[in-house]
Amino acid sequence: MGKWSTSPPDIEKGHQKSRPSQSSRPPPPPSQFCPPTPKPWFSWLVPLILVANIAMFVYSMYLNNCPSTIDGAADQCILYHYLKRFSFQPFKENPLLGPSTTTLKQLGALDRNLVVEHHQAWRLLSCMWLHAGVVHLLTNMLSLIFIGIRLEQEFGFLRIGVLYVLSGFGGSLLSSLNLDPADRPTISVGASGALFGLLGAMLSELLTNWTIYANKCAALLTLVLIIILNLAFGFLPNVDNSAHIGGFIAGFLLGFILLIRPQFGYVSRKYIPAGYNLNRKPRHKCYQYILWISALLALLLGYAYGLMKLYSGRPMKNTAL
């Protein structure tokens, strides 16, 4: 038989529902939602550019064939006994251990007269895949590895590829404006303009994405010091510093356009659980939009002015930039 309570039930209290335990309650909403850290891109474009530059240099040495250019004096070619056809031109012709000027011009070196008079505008892009010698090639490729791979891992191959090519074009454009065939006929080759464009983009990326960096001033000072040191090397003999400066300016403007990131604290809707209504920050700050528009206009006007100046037949004189 069942047991009955000896005290009468409290009619006023009625029946009380059992309350859920503390552990079964849903957790309180978090104060903020943080999206997962984006995975780095796999870098394949920069290594491909590296291989393409090396392949072009090897082909230029094969096409150059130093022993055939020096009649009866093949021993004057540097490392002739080891490299034969691939041996380098004598130091008096090319101190950087590379092919002759004729070979580089044949493959697409930047020559103002050929660009303007013979309508070979493609040289503004082809010259950035050629190098004057082993020393020139090694210097540029080391810079490409240390700078380009990190940028491609952060921003992807598409944006870095566009940045690399357009920066190289900007460097070639300013270089051609300073190559005066009447004063001192010469050519220009190398990926330095594109590489300085990557440096310029790193600086503008730091400025436009200022809110997401922790040690802002330290990063800015370090980057500025690296840029100044690299530009200083451009004043050495046989170095086309106008290509460096043109590439840097183009890359600096392109960084505001291509490398813009969301501001600190921005959270996309897809990372916010359903049912929560939060006051979300806008994706970008106002100054980022201003820099984006200003950089785009400056870049287009700069390219247009440079092309008009190049084909107007009035070469610019070398000045201190």
CSV table of C-alpha atoms in Angstrom, one decimal:
chain,number,residue,atom,x,y,z
A,1,MET,CA,0.0,0.0,0.0
A,2,GLY,CA,1.2,3.5,-0.7
A,3,LYS,CA,2.1,6.1,1.9
A,4,TRP,CA,-0.1,9.1,2.5
A,5,SER,CA,1.2,12.5,3.7
A,6,THR,CA,0.1,13.2,7.3
A,7,SER,CA,-0.1,17.0,6.6
A,8,PRO,CA,-2.8,18.4,4.3
A,9,PRO,CA,-1.7,19.7,0.9
A,10,ASP,CA,-1.2,23.4,0.5
A,11,ILE,CA,-4.0,24.3,-1.9
A,12,GLU,CA,-2.8,27.9,-2.4
A,13,LYS,CA,0.7,26.8,-3.7
A,14,GLY,CA,-0.8,24.4,-6.2
A,15,HIS,CA,1.4,22.1,-8.2
A,16,GLN,CA,4.9,23.4,-8.9
A,17,LYS,CA,6.7,22.4,-12.1
A,18,SER,CA,10.2,21.1,-11.7
A,19,ARG,CA,12.9,23.7,-12.8
A,20,PRO,CA,15.6,22.6,-15.1
A,21,SER,CA,19.0,22.2,-13.5
A,22,GLN,CA,21.7,24.8,-13.9
A,23,SER,CA,23.7,22.6,-16.3
A,24,SER,CA,20.8,22.2,-18.7
A,25,ARG,CA,20.3,25.9,-19.3
A,26,PRO,CA,21.5,27.4,-22.6
A,27,PRO,CA,24.8,29.3,-22.3
A,28,PRO,CA,24.6,33.1,-22.3
A,29,PRO,CA,25.2,34.8,-25.6
A,30,PRO,CA,28.9,35.7,-26.1
A,31,SER,CA,29.9,39.3,-25.9
A,32,GLN,CA,31.3,39.2,-29.4
A,33,PHE,CA,31.7,36.7,-32.2
A,34,CYS,CA,35.2,36.1,-33.8
A,35,PRO,CA,35.4,34.6,-37.2
A,36,PRO,CA,37.8,31.7,-37.6
A,37,THR,CA,41.3,32.7,-38.6
A,38,PRO,CA,41.6,32.4,-42.4
A,39,LYS,CA,43.8,29.8,-43.8
A,40,PRO,CA,46.9,30.9,-45.7
A,41,TRP,CA,46.7,30.6,-49.5
A,42,PHE,CA,49.0,28.0,-51.1
A,43,SER,CA,51.7,29.9,-52.9
A,44,TRP,CA,52.2,28.6,-56.4
A,45,LEU,CA,52.3,31.8,-58.6
A,46,VAL,CA,55.4,33.3,-57.1
A,47,PRO,CA,57.5,30.1,-57.5
A,48,LEU,CA,56.2,29.9,-61.1
A,49,ILE,CA,57.4,33.5,-61.7
A,50,LEU,CA,60.7,32.4,-60.2
A,51,VAL,CA,61.0,29.5,-62.6
A,52,ALA,CA,60.0,31.6,-65.6
A,53,ASN,CA,62.7,34.2,-64.9
A,54,ILE,CA,65.4,31.5,-64.5
A,55,ALA,CA,64.2,29.8,-67.7
A,56,MET,CA,64.3,33.0,-69.6
A,57,PHE,CA,67.8,33.7,-68.4
A,58,VAL,CA,69.0,30.2,-69.4
A,59,TYR,CA,67.4,30.7,-72.8
A,60,SER,CA,69.0,34.1,-73.3
A,61,MET,CA,72.4,32.5,-72.6
A,62,TYR,CA,71.7,29.8,-75.1
A,63,LEU,CA,70.6,32.3,-77.7
A,64,ASN,CA,73.6,34.6,-76.9
A,65,ASN,CA,76.2,31.9,-77.7
A,66,CYS,CA,79.2,34.0,-76.7
A,67,PRO,CA,81.8,31.9,-78.6
A,68,SER,CA,80.1,32.7,-81.9
A,69,THR,CA,80.1,36.4,-81.3
A,70,ILE,CA,83.8,36.7,-80.7
A,71,ASP,CA,85.6,35.5,-83.8
A,72,GLY,CA,88.7,33.4,-83.0
A,73,ALA,CA,88.8,34.5,-79.4
A,74,ALA,CA,86.3,32.2,-77.7
A,75,ASP,CA,88.6,32.1,-74.7
A,76,GLN,CA,87.6,35.6,-73.8
A,77,CYS,CA,84.1,34.4,-72.9
A,78,ILE,CA,83.9,33.9,-69.1
A,79,LEU,CA,83.9,30.2,-68.1
A,80,TYR,CA,84.1,29.1,-71.7
A,81,HIS,CA,85.8,25.8,-70.9
A,82,TYR,CA,83.0,24.8,-68.5
A,83,LEU,CA,79.9,26.3,-70.1
A,84,LYS,CA,80.8,26.4,-73.8
A,85,ARG,CA,77.7,27.9,-75.5
A,86,PHE,CA,76.3,29.2,-72.2
A,87,SER,CA,79.5,31.1,-71.3
A,88,PHE,CA,79.2,34.7,-70.3
A,89,GLN,CA,80.2,37.8,-72.2
A,90,PRO,CA,83.5,39.4,-71.3
A,91,PHE,CA,83.5,41.7,-68.3
A,92,LYS,CA,84.1,44.8,-70.5
A,93,GLU,CA,80.8,44.1,-72.2
A,94,ASN,CA,78.7,42.8,-69.3
A,95,PRO,CA,80.1,42.9,-65.7
A,96,LEU,CA,77.0,41.2,-64.3
A,97,LEU,CA,77.9,37.8,-65.9
A,98,GLY,CA,75.2,37.6,-68.6
A,99,PRO,CA,74.4,37.9,-72.3
A,100,SER,CA,75.2,40.7,-74.7
A,101,THR,CA,73.0,43.8,-75.2
A,102,THR,CA,72.1,42.6,-78.7
A,103,THR,CA,70.7,39.4,-77.3
A,104,LEU,CA,68.6,41.1,-74.6
A,105,LYS,CA,67.3,43.6,-77.2
A,106,GLN,CA,66.3,40.7,-79.5
A,107,LEU,CA,64.4,39.0,-76.6
A,108,GLY,CA,62.4,42.1,-75.6
A,109,ALA,CA,64.5,44.5,-73.6
A,110,LEU,CA,63.1,47.9,-73.1
A,111,ASP,CA,64.3,50.3,-75.8
A,112,ARG,CA,62.5,53.7,-76.0
A,113,ASN,CA,63.2,54.0,-79.7
A,114,LEU,CA,61.7,50.6,-80.5
A,115,VAL,CA,58.7,51.2,-78.3
A,116,VAL,CA,57.8,54.6,-79.8
A,117,GLU,CA,59.1,54.5,-83.3
A,118,HIS,CA,58.5,50.9,-84.1
A,119,HIS,CA,55.3,50.5,-82.1
A,120,GLN,CA,56.7,47.7,-79.9
A,121,ALA,CA,54.8,48.5,-76.8
A,122,TRP,CA,54.9,44.9,-75.7
A,123,ARG,CA,58.5,45.6,-74.5
A,124,LEU,CA,57.0,47.5,-71.5
A,125,LEU,CA,56.0,44.0,-70.2
A,126,SER,CA,58.6,41.7,-71.8
A,127,CYS,CA,61.6,43.5,-70.2
A,128,MET,CA,60.5,42.5,-66.7
A,129,TRP,CA,61.2,38.8,-67.5
A,130,LEU,CA,64.8,39.4,-68.6
A,131,HIS,CA,67.9,39.9,-66.6
A,132,ALA,CA,71.3,41.3,-67.4
A,133,GLY,CA,73.3,38.7,-65.6
A,134,VAL,CA,73.6,36.1,-62.9
A,135,VAL,CA,74.2,38.8,-60.2
A,136,HIS,CA,71.1,40.7,-61.3
A,137,LEU,CA,69.0,37.5,-61.4
A,138,LEU,CA,70.0,36.2,-58.0
A,139,THR,CA,69.4,39.6,-56.3
A,140,ASN,CA,65.9,39.9,-57.8
A,141,MET,CA,64.9,36.3,-57.2
A,142,LEU,CA,65.9,36.3,-53.6
A,143,SER,CA,63.8,39.4,-53.1
A,144,LEU,CA,60.9,37.8,-54.9
A,145,ILE,CA,61.0,34.7,-52.6
A,146,PHE,CA,61.2,36.7,-49.3
A,147,ILE,CA,58.5,39.3,-50.3
A,148,GLY,CA,56.3,37.6,-52.8
A,149,ILE,CA,55.6,34.3,-51.1
A,150,ARG,CA,54.3,35.9,-47.9
A,151,LEU,CA,52.1,38.3,-49.8
A,152,GLU,CA,50.6,35.5,-51.9
A,153,GLN,CA,49.9,33.4,-48.8
A,154,GLU,CA,48.0,36.3,-47.3
A,155,PHE,CA,46.1,37.7,-50.3
A,156,GLY,CA,46.1,34.9,-52.9
A,157,PHE,CA,47.5,34.5,-56.4
A,158,LEU,CA,45.1,36.7,-58.3
A,159,ARG,CA,45.6,39.9,-56.5
A,160,ILE,CA,49.4,39.4,-56.2
A,161,GLY,CA,49.6,38.4,-59.9
A,162,VAL,CA,47.8,41.6,-60.9
A,163,LEU,CA,49.9,43.7,-58.5
A,164,TYR,CA,53.2,42.2,-59.9
A,165,VAL,CA,52.4,42.8,-63.5
A,166,LEU,CA,50.9,46.3,-63.2
A,167,SER,CA,53.8,47.4,-60.9
A,168,GLY,CA,56.3,46.1,-63.5
A,169,PHE,CA,54.5,48.0,-66.2
A,170,GLY,CA,54.6,51.2,-64.1
A,171,GLY,CA,58.4,50.7,-63.6
A,172,SER,CA,58.9,50.2,-67.3
A,173,LEU,CA,56.8,53.2,-68.2
A,174,LEU,CA,58.8,55.6,-66.0
A,175,SER,CA,62.1,53.9,-67.1
A,176,SER,CA,61.2,54.4,-70.8
A,177,LEU,CA,60.5,58.1,-70.1
A,178,ASN,CA,64.0,58.5,-68.8
A,179,LEU,CA,65.8,56.5,-71.6
A,180,ASP,CA,66.8,59.2,-74.0
A,181,PRO,CA,68.3,57.5,-77.1
A,182,ALA,CA,69.7,60.8,-78.4
A,183,ASP,CA,71.6,61.4,-75.2
A,184,ARG,CA,72.8,57.9,-74.2
A,185,PRO,CA,71.3,54.9,-76.1
A,186,THR,CA,70.7,52.1,-73.6
A,187,ILE,CA,68.3,49.4,-72.7
A,188,SER,CA,66.6,48.4,-69.5
A,189,VAL,CA,65.7,44.9,-68.2
A,190,GLY,CA,64.8,43.2,-64.9
A,191,ALA,CA,62.0,42.5,-62.5
A,192,SER,CA,63.1,45.2,-60.1
A,193,GLY,CA,60.1,47.5,-60.9
A,194,ALA,CA,57.7,44.7,-60.1
A,195,LEU,CA,59.6,43.8,-56.9
A,196,PHE,CA,59.6,47.4,-55.7
A,197,GLY,CA,55.9,47.4,-56.5
A,198,LEU,CA,55.5,44.6,-53.9
A,199,LEU,CA,57.4,46.7,-51.4
A,200,GLY,CA,55.2,49.7,-52.1
A,201,ALA,CA,52.1,47.6,-51.7
A,202,MET,CA,53.3,46.3,-48.3
A,203,LEU,CA,53.5,49.9,-47.2
A,204,SER,CA,50.1,51.0,-48.4
A,205,GLU,CA,48.6,47.7,-47.0
A,206,LEU,CA,49.9,48.6,-43.6
A,207,LEU,CA,48.5,52.1,-43.8
A,208,THR,CA,45.0,51.2,-45.1
A,209,ASN,CA,44.7,48.3,-42.7
A,210,TRP,CA,46.1,50.2,-39.8
A,211,THR,CA,43.4,49.1,-37.3
A,212,ILE,CA,44.2,45.4,-37.4
A,213,TYR,CA,47.9,45.7,-36.6
A,214,ALA,CA,49.3,45.5,-33.0
A,215,ASN,CA,52.8,47.0,-33.3
A,216,LYS,CA,52.0,49.6,-35.8
A,217,CYS,CA,54.8,52.0,-35.4
A,218,ALA,CA,57.5,49.3,-35.3
A,219,ALA,CA,56.2,47.7,-38.4
A,220,LEU,CA,56.0,51.0,-40.2
A,221,LEU,CA,59.5,52.1,-39.3
A,222,THR,CA,61.0,48.7,-40.2
A,223,LEU,CA,59.3,48.7,-43.6
A,224,VAL,CA,60.3,52.3,-44.4
A,225,LEU,CA,63.9,51.5,-43.5
A,226,ILE,CA,63.9,48.5,-45.9
A,227,ILE,CA,62.4,50.6,-48.7
A,228,ILE,CA,65.0,53.4,-48.2
A,229,LEU,CA,67.9,50.9,-48.3
A,230,ASN,CA,66.6,49.3,-51.5
A,231,LEU,CA,66.1,52.6,-53.2
A,232,ALA,CA,69.6,53.7,-52.2
A,233,PHE,CA,71.1,50.8,-54.2
A,234,GLY,CA,69.4,52.2,-57.2
A,235,PHE,CA,71.9,55.1,-57.3
A,236,LEU,CA,74.8,52.6,-58.1
A,237,PRO,CA,76.2,52.7,-61.6
A,238,ASN,CA,74.3,50.7,-64.3
A,239,VAL,CA,71.2,50.5,-62.2
A,240,ASP,CA,67.9,51.9,-63.5
A,241,ASN,CA,66.5,53.6,-60.5
A,242,SER,CA,63.6,55.2,-62.5
A,243,ALA,CA,62.2,51.7,-62.9
A,244,HIS,CA,62.5,51.1,-59.1
A,245,ILE,CA,60.7,54.4,-58.4
A,246,GLY,CA,58.0,53.9,-61.0
A,247,GLY,CA,57.3,50.3,-59.8
A,248,PHE,CA,57.2,51.5,-56.2
A,249,ILE,CA,54.7,54.3,-56.9
A,250,ALA,CA,52.5,51.9,-58.9
A,251,GLY,CA,52.6,49.2,-56.2
A,252,PHE,CA,51.9,51.8,-53.5
A,253,LEU,CA,48.7,52.9,-55.2
A,254,LEU,CA,47.7,49.3,-56.1
A,255,GLY,CA,48.1,48.3,-52.5
A,256,PHE,CA,45.3,50.6,-51.5
A,257,ILE,CA,43.1,49.1,-54.2
A,258,LEU,CA,43.9,45.4,-54.1
A,259,LEU,CA,45.0,44.7,-50.5
A,260,ILE,CA,42.3,46.3,-48.5
A,261,ARG,CA,41.0,44.3,-45.5
A,262,PRO,CA,38.0,44.6,-43.2
A,263,GLN,CA,38.5,46.8,-40.2
A,264,PHE,CA,39.3,45.4,-36.7
A,265,GLY,CA,36.1,44.0,-35.0
A,266,TYR,CA,34.1,43.4,-38.2
A,267,VAL,CA,32.3,40.1,-38.2
A,268,SER,CA,30.5,38.7,-41.2
A,269,ARG,CA,26.8,37.6,-40.8
A,270,LYS,CA,27.6,34.0,-41.6
A,271,TYR,CA,29.7,33.8,-38.4
A,272,ILE,CA,26.9,35.1,-36.2
A,273,PRO,CA,24.5,32.4,-34.8
A,274,ALA,CA,20.8,32.6,-35.7
A,275,GLY,CA,18.7,34.5,-33.2
A,276,TYR,CA,21.4,37.0,-32.1
A,277,ASN,CA,21.0,40.6,-33.2
A,278,LEU,CA,24.2,42.5,-32.8
A,279,ASN,CA,25.3,46.0,-33.7
A,280,ARG,CA,27.9,45.0,-36.4
A,281,LYS,CA,30.7,47.3,-37.5
A,282,PRO,CA,30.8,48.3,-41.1
A,283,ARG,CA,33.2,46.2,-43.3
A,284,HIS,CA,35.6,49.1,-44.0
A,285,LYS,CA,36.3,52.5,-42.4
A,286,CYS,CA,35.5,55.7,-44.2
A,287,TYR,CA,39.2,56.5,-44.8
A,288,GLN,CA,39.7,53.1,-46.5
A,289,TYR,CA,37.1,54.0,-49.1
A,290,ILE,CA,38.7,57.4,-49.6
A,291,LEU,CA,42.1,55.9,-50.1
A,292,TRP,CA,40.7,53.3,-52.5
A,293,ILE,CA,39.1,55.9,-54.7
A,294,SER,CA,42.0,58.3,-54.6
A,295,ALA,CA,44.5,55.6,-55.4
A,296,LEU,CA,42.5,54.3,-58.3
A,297,LEU,CA,42.2,57.8,-59.8
A,298,ALA,CA,45.9,58.6,-59.3
A,299,LEU,CA,46.9,55.3,-60.9
A,300,LEU,CA,44.8,55.7,-64.0
A,301,LEU,CA,45.8,59.3,-64.4
A,302,GLY,CA,49.5,58.3,-63.9
A,303,TYR,CA,49.4,55.6,-66.5
A,304,ALA,CA,47.5,57.8,-69.0
A,305,TYR,CA,49.9,60.7,-68.5
A,306,GLY,CA,53.0,58.5,-68.8
A,307,LEU,CA,51.7,56.9,-72.1
A,308,MET,CA,50.9,60.3,-73.5
A,309,LYS,CA,54.3,61.6,-72.6
A,310,LEU,CA,56.0,58.6,-74.0
A,311,TYR,CA,54.4,58.8,-77.4
A,312,SER,CA,54.5,62.6,-77.6
A,313,GLY,CA,58.2,62.4,-78.6
A,314,ARG,CA,59.4,64.6,-75.7
A,315,PRO,CA,61.6,62.5,-73.5
A,316,MET,CA,62.0,63.5,-69.8
A,317,LYS,CA,65.4,64.3,-68.6
A,318,ASN,CA,66.9,62.4,-65.7
A,319,THR,CA,66.2,64.4,-62.6
A,320,ALA,CA,66.6,63.7,-58.9
A,321,LEU,CA,63.4,62.0,-57.8
